[in-house]
Short mmCIF file of C-alpha atoms in Angstrom, two decimals:
data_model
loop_
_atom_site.label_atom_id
_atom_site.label_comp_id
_atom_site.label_asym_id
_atom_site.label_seq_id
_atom_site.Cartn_x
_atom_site.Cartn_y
_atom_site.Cartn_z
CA UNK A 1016 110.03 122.48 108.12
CA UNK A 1017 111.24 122.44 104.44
CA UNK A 1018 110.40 120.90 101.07
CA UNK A 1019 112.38 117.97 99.24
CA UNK A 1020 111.90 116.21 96.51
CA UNK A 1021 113.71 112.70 96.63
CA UNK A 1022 114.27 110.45 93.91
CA UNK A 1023 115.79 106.61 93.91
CA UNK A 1024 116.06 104.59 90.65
CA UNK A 1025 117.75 101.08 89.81
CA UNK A 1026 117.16 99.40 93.25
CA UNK A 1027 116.08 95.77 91.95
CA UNK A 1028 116.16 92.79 89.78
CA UNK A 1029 114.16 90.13 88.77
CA UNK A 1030 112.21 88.39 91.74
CA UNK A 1031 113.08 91.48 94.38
CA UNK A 1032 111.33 94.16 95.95
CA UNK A 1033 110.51 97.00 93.57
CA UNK A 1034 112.08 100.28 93.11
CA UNK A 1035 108.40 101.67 93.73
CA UNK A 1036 107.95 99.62 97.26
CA UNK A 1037 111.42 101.03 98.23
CA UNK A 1038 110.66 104.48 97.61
CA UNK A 1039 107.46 104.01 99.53
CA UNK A 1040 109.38 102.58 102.60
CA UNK A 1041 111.55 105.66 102.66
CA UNK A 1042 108.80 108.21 102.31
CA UNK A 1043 106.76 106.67 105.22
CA UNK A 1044 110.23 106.15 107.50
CA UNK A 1045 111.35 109.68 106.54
CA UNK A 1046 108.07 111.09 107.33
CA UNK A 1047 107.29 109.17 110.36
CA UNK A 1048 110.55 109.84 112.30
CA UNK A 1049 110.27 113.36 111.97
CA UNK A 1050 106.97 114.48 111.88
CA UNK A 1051 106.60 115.44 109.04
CA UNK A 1052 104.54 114.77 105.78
CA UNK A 1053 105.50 112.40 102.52
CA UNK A 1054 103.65 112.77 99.17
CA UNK A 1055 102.65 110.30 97.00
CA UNK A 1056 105.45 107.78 94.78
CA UNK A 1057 104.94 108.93 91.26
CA UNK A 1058 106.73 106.77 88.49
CA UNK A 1059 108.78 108.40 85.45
CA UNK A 1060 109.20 106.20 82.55
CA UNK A 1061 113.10 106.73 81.14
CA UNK A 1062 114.60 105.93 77.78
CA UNK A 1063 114.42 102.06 76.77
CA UNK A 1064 117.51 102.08 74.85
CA UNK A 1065 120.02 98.62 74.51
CA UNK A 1066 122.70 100.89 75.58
CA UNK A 1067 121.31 101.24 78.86
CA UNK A 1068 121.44 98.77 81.34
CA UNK A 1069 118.10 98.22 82.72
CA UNK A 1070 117.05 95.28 83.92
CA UNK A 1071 112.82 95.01 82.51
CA UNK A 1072 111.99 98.11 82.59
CA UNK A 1073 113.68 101.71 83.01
CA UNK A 1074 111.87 103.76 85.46
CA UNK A 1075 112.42 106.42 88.57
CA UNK A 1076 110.54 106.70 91.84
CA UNK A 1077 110.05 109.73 93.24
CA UNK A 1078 108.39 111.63 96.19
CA UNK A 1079 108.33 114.97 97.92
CA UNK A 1080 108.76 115.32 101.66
CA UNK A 1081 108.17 117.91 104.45
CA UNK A 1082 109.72 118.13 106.90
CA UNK A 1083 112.27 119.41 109.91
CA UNK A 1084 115.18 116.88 109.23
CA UNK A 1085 118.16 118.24 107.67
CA UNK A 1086 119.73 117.01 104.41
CA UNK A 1087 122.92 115.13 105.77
CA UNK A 1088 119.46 113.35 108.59
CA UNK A 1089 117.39 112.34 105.40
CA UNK A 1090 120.37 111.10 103.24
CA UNK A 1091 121.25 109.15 105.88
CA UNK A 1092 117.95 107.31 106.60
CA UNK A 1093 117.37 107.16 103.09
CA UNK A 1094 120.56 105.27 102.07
CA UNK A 1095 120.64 103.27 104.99
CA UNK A 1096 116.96 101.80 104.19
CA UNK A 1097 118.22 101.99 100.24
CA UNK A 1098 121.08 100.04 100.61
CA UNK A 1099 119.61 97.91 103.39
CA UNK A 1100 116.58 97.05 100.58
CA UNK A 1101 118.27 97.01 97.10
CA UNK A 1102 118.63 94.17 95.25
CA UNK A 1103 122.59 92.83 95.00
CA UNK A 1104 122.42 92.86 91.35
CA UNK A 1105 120.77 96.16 91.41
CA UNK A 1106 122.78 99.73 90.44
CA UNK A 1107 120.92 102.35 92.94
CA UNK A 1108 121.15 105.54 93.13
CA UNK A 1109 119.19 108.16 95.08
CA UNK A 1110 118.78 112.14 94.56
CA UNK A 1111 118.14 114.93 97.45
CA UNK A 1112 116.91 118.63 96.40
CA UNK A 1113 115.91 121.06 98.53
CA UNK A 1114 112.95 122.17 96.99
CA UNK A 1115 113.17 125.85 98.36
CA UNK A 1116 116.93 126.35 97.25
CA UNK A 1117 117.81 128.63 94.79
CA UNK A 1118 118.58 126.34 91.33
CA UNK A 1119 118.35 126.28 87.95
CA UNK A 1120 114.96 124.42 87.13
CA UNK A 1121 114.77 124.87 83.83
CA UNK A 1122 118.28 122.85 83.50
CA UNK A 1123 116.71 120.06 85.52
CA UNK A 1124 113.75 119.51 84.09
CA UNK A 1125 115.25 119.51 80.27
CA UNK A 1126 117.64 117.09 81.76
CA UNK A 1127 114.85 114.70 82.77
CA UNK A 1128 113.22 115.27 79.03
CA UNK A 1129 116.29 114.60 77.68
CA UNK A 1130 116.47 110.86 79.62
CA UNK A 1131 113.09 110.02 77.94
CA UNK A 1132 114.71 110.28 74.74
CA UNK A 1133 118.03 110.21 74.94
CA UNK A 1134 120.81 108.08 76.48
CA UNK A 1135 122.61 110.00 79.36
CA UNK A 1136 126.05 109.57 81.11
CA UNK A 1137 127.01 109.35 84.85
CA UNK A 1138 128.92 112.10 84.05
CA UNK A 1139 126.69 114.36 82.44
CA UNK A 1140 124.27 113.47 85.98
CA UNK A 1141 126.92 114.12 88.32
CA UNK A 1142 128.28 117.60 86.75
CA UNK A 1143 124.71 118.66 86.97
CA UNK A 1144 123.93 117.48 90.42
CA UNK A 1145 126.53 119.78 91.45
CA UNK A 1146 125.92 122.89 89.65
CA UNK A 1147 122.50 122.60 91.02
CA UNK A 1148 123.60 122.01 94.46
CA UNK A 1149 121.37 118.24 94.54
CA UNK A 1150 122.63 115.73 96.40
CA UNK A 1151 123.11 112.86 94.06
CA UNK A 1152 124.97 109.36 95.13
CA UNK A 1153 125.26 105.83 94.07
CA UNK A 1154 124.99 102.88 96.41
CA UNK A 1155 126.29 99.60 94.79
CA UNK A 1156 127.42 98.16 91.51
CA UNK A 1157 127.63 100.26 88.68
CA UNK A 1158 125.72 103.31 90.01
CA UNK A 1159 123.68 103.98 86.85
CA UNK A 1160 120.86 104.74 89.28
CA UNK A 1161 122.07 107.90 89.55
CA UNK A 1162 121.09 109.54 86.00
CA UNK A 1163 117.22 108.15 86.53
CA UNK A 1164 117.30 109.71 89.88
CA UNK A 1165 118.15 113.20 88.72
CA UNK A 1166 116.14 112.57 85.95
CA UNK A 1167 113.13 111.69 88.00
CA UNK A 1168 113.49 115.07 90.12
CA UNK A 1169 113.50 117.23 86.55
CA UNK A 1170 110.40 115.05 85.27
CA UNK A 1171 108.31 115.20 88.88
CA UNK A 1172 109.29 119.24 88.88
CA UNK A 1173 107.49 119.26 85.37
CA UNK A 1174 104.29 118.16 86.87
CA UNK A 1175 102.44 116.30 83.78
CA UNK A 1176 104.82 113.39 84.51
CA UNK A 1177 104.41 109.72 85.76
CA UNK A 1178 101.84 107.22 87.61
CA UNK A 1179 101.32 107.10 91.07
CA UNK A 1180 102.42 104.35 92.67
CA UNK A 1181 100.32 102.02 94.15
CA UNK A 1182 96.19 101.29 93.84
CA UNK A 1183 93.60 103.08 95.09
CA UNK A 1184 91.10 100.79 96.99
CA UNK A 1185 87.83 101.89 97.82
CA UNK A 1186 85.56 98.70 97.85
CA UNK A 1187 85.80 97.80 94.31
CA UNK A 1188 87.00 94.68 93.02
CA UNK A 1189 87.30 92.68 89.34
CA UNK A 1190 83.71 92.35 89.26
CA UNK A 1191 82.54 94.69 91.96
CA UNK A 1192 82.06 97.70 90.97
CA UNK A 1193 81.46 100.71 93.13
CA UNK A 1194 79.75 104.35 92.11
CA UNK A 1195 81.07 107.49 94.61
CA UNK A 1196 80.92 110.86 93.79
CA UNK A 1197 83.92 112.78 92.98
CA UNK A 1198 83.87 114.39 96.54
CA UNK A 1199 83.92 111.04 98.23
CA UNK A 1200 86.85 110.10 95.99
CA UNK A 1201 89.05 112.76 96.87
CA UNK A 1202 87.89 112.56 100.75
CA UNK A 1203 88.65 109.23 101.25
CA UNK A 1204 91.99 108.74 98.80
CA UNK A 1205 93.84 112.31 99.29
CA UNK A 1206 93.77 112.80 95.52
CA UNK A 1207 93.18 116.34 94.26
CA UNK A 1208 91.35 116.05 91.02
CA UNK A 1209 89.60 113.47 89.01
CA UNK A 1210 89.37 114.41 85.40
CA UNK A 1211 88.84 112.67 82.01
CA UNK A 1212 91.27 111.76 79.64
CA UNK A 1213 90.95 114.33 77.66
CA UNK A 1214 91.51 117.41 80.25
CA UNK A 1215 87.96 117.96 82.07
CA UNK A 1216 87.77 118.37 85.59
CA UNK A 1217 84.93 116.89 87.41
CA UNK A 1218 82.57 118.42 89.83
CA UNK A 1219 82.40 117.17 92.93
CA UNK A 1220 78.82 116.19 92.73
CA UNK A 1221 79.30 114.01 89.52
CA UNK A 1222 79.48 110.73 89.87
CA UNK A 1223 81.92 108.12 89.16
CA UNK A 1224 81.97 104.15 88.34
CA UNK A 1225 85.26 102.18 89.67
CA UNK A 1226 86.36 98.87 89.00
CA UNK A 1227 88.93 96.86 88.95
CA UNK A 1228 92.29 98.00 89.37
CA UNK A 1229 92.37 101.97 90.17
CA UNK A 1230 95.12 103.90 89.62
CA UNK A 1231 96.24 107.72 89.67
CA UNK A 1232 98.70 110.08 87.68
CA UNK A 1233 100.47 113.45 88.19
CA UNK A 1234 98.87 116.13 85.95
CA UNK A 1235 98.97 119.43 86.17
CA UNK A 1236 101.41 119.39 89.59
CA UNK A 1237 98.35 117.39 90.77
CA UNK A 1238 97.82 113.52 91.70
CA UNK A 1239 94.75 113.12 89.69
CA UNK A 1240 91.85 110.07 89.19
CA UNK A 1241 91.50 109.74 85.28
CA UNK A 1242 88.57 108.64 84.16
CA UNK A 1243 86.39 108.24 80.72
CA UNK A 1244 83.19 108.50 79.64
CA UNK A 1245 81.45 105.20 78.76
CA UNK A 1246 77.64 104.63 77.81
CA UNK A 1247 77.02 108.42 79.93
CA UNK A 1248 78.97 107.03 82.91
CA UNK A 1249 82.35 108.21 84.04
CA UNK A 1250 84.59 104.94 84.47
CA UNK A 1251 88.30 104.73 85.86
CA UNK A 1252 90.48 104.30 83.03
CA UNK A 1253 92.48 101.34 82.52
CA UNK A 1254 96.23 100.54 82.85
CA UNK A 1255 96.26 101.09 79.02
CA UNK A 1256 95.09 104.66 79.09
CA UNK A 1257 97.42 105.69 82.08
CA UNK A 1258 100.76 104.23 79.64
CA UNK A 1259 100.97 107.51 78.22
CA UNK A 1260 101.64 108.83 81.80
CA UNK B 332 108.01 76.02 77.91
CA UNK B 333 106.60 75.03 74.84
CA UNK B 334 108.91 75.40 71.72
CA UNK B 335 105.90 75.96 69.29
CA UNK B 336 105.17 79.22 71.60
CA UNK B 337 108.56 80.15 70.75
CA UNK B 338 109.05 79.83 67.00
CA UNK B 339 105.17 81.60 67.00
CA UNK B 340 105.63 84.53 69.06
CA UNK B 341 108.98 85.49 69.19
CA UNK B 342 112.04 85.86 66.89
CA UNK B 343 115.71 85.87 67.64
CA UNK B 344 117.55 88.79 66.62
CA UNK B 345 121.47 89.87 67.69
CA UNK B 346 120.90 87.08 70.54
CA UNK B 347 117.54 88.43 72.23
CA UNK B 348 113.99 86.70 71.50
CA UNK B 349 111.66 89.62 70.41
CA UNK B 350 107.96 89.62 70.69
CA UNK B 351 107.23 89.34 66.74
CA UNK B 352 103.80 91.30 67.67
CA UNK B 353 105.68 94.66 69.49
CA UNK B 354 103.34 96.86 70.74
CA UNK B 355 99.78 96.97 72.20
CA UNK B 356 98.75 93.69 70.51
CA UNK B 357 97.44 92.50 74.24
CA UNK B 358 95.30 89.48 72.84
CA UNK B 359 98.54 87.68 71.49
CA UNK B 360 100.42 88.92 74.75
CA UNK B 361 97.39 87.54 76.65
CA UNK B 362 97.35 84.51 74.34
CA UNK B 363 101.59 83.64 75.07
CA UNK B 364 100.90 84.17 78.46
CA UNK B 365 98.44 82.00 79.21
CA UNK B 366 100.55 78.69 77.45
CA UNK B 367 104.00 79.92 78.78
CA UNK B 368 105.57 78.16 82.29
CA UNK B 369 107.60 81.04 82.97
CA UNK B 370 105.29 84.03 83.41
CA UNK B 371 105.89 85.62 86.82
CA UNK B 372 103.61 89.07 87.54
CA UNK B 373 106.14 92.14 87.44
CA UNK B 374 105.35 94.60 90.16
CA UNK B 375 102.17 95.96 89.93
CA UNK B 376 103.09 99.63 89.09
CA UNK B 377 104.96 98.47 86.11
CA UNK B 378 102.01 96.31 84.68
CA UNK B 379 100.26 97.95 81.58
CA UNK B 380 97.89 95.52 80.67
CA UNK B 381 94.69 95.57 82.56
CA UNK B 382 94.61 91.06 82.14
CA UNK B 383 97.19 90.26 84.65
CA UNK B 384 98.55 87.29 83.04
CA UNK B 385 99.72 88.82 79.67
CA UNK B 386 104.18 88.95 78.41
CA UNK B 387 103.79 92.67 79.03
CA UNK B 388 103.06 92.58 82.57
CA UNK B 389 105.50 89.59 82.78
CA UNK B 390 109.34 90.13 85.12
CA UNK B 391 110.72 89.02 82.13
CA UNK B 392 109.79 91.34 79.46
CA UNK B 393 112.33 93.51 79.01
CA UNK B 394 111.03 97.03 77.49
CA UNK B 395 112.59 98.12 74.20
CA UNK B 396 111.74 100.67 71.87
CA UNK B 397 109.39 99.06 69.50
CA UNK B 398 108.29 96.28 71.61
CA UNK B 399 110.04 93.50 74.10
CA UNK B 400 112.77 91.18 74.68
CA UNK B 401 111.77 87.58 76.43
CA UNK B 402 114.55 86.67 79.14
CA UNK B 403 112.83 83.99 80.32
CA UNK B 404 113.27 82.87 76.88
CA UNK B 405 116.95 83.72 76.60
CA UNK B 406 117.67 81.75 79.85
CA UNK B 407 116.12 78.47 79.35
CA UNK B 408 117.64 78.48 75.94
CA UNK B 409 120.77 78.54 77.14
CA UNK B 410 120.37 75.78 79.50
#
């Protein structure tokens, strides 16, 4: 068994499947052909910049897998299901590391700060790629996909990067809510943490108040259950909290 | 969609209709949501306002720096 991290960005359009659900796909079919194991999605916000061609929104999708295939088995499964799934308009590009590799990842991870803040070439992503020995490659149109999907590999290695894809449902709705304790939270979702917005870490016997939409983050190289502190009672936070992630 | 909406909300600069409000001002996003017959939901992971039917959780809100581009707006203009 071995460790990736694998990364896909600019896979849709307006009215298509998203980038997220695609990433998703690929981390289940990876994982389920080989027996191995698939991590969360997390999302990494890029650079908004006109110079870059987004479509809405500029953002990566990325996951980590275990497993016994070997890289030329998962990039083509991946790109297969990529290509199969992108939208035509759409620019898609996917990234491959072998986690357990020996590679520079200082380099990567500045080059995934720098695409928060900076606009980056194909170039630039592809002269990278292979000095670090990733596997990077484009799969329709102009192939911009590629910088956010090196990008997104640099900004997941960071660990304090990015939403996890997806909601966590545990009973609560709108106007349901639904008190569990932090033990029954990570139990039942796979999480690892729930902690506040500003940095504590909850026991497991404290108890916590969900409604609505519930969503995690990676924090700390952890996929973590924020939360705040309202009226004495620990609440999820909501989507306008978790922007900063 | 109503043309009122338009010259209230949004502004055309260099060709793109920007939200005149930017940033986390979610009651007027909210607000030109609600009137607007073009709002589709974006996927749910790139939502960031917790009332679903607001511009910034709309397909056609393009991000930019200080705020967003409508291009709903820009297409039925054209037409």
């Amino acid at each position: 068994m071995k460790n990736w991290l694998i990364c896909i960005d600019d896979s849709d359009d307006i009215g298509t499947k998203g980038t997220g659900e695609i990433a998703e796909e690929i981390a289940h079919l990876l994982a389920n052909m080989s027996g191995g194991h698939a991590s969360f999605v997390t999302r990494h916000q890029l650079f908004v910049h006109p110079d870059i061609p987004y479509t809405s929104h500029n953002s990566a999708m990325c996951f980590a897998l275990h497993s016994p295939l070997t890289l030329a088995e998962i990039h083509q499964h991946a790109v297969a299901h990529l290509v199969a799934e992108s939208a035509p308009a759409a620019d898609p590009g996917i990234a491959i590391l072998d986690v357990d590799s020996h590679y520079d990842v200082a380099a990567l991870m500045d080059f995934g700060r720098r695409a928060k803040i900076e606009v980056i070439t194909k170039a630039a992503a592809y002269a990278l790629a292979e000095q670090l020995n990733i596997q990077l490659t484009e799969h329709g149109g102009t192939g911009q996909g590629v910088i956010g999907a090196l990008a997104g590999l640099g900004l997941r290695l960071m660990g304090s990067d990015g939403r996890v894809k997806g909601q966590i449902k545990l009973g609560q709705f709108e106007d349901v809510s639904l008190e569990l304790s932090v033990a029954d939270i990570l139990e039942q979702t796979g999480l690892d943490a729930v902690m506040s917005t500003d940095k504590y870490r909850l026991v497991l016997d404290e108890r916590v108040q969900l409604k609505g939409k519930v969503k995690a983050v990676y924090l700390d190289h952890q996929f973590v259950l924020l939360v705040h502190q309202e009226a004495e009672q620990w609440r999820n936070a909501g989507k306008q909290a978790l922007q900063a992630y | 969609m109503e043309l009122n909406l338009v010259e209230h909300a949004f502004e055309l600069k260099d060709g793109c209709w920007i939200f005149k409000a930017g940033l986390a001002q979610y009651s007027q996003a909210r607000q030109v949501a609600k009137l607007c017959t073009c709002f589709i939901p974006d996927d749910e992971d790139e939502q960031v306002d917790d009332e679903p039917r607001s511009c910034y959780n709309c397909q056609y809100r393009r991000w930019m720096v200080a705020g967003f581009e409508c291009l709903a707006l820009r297409h039925f203009l054209q037409k």
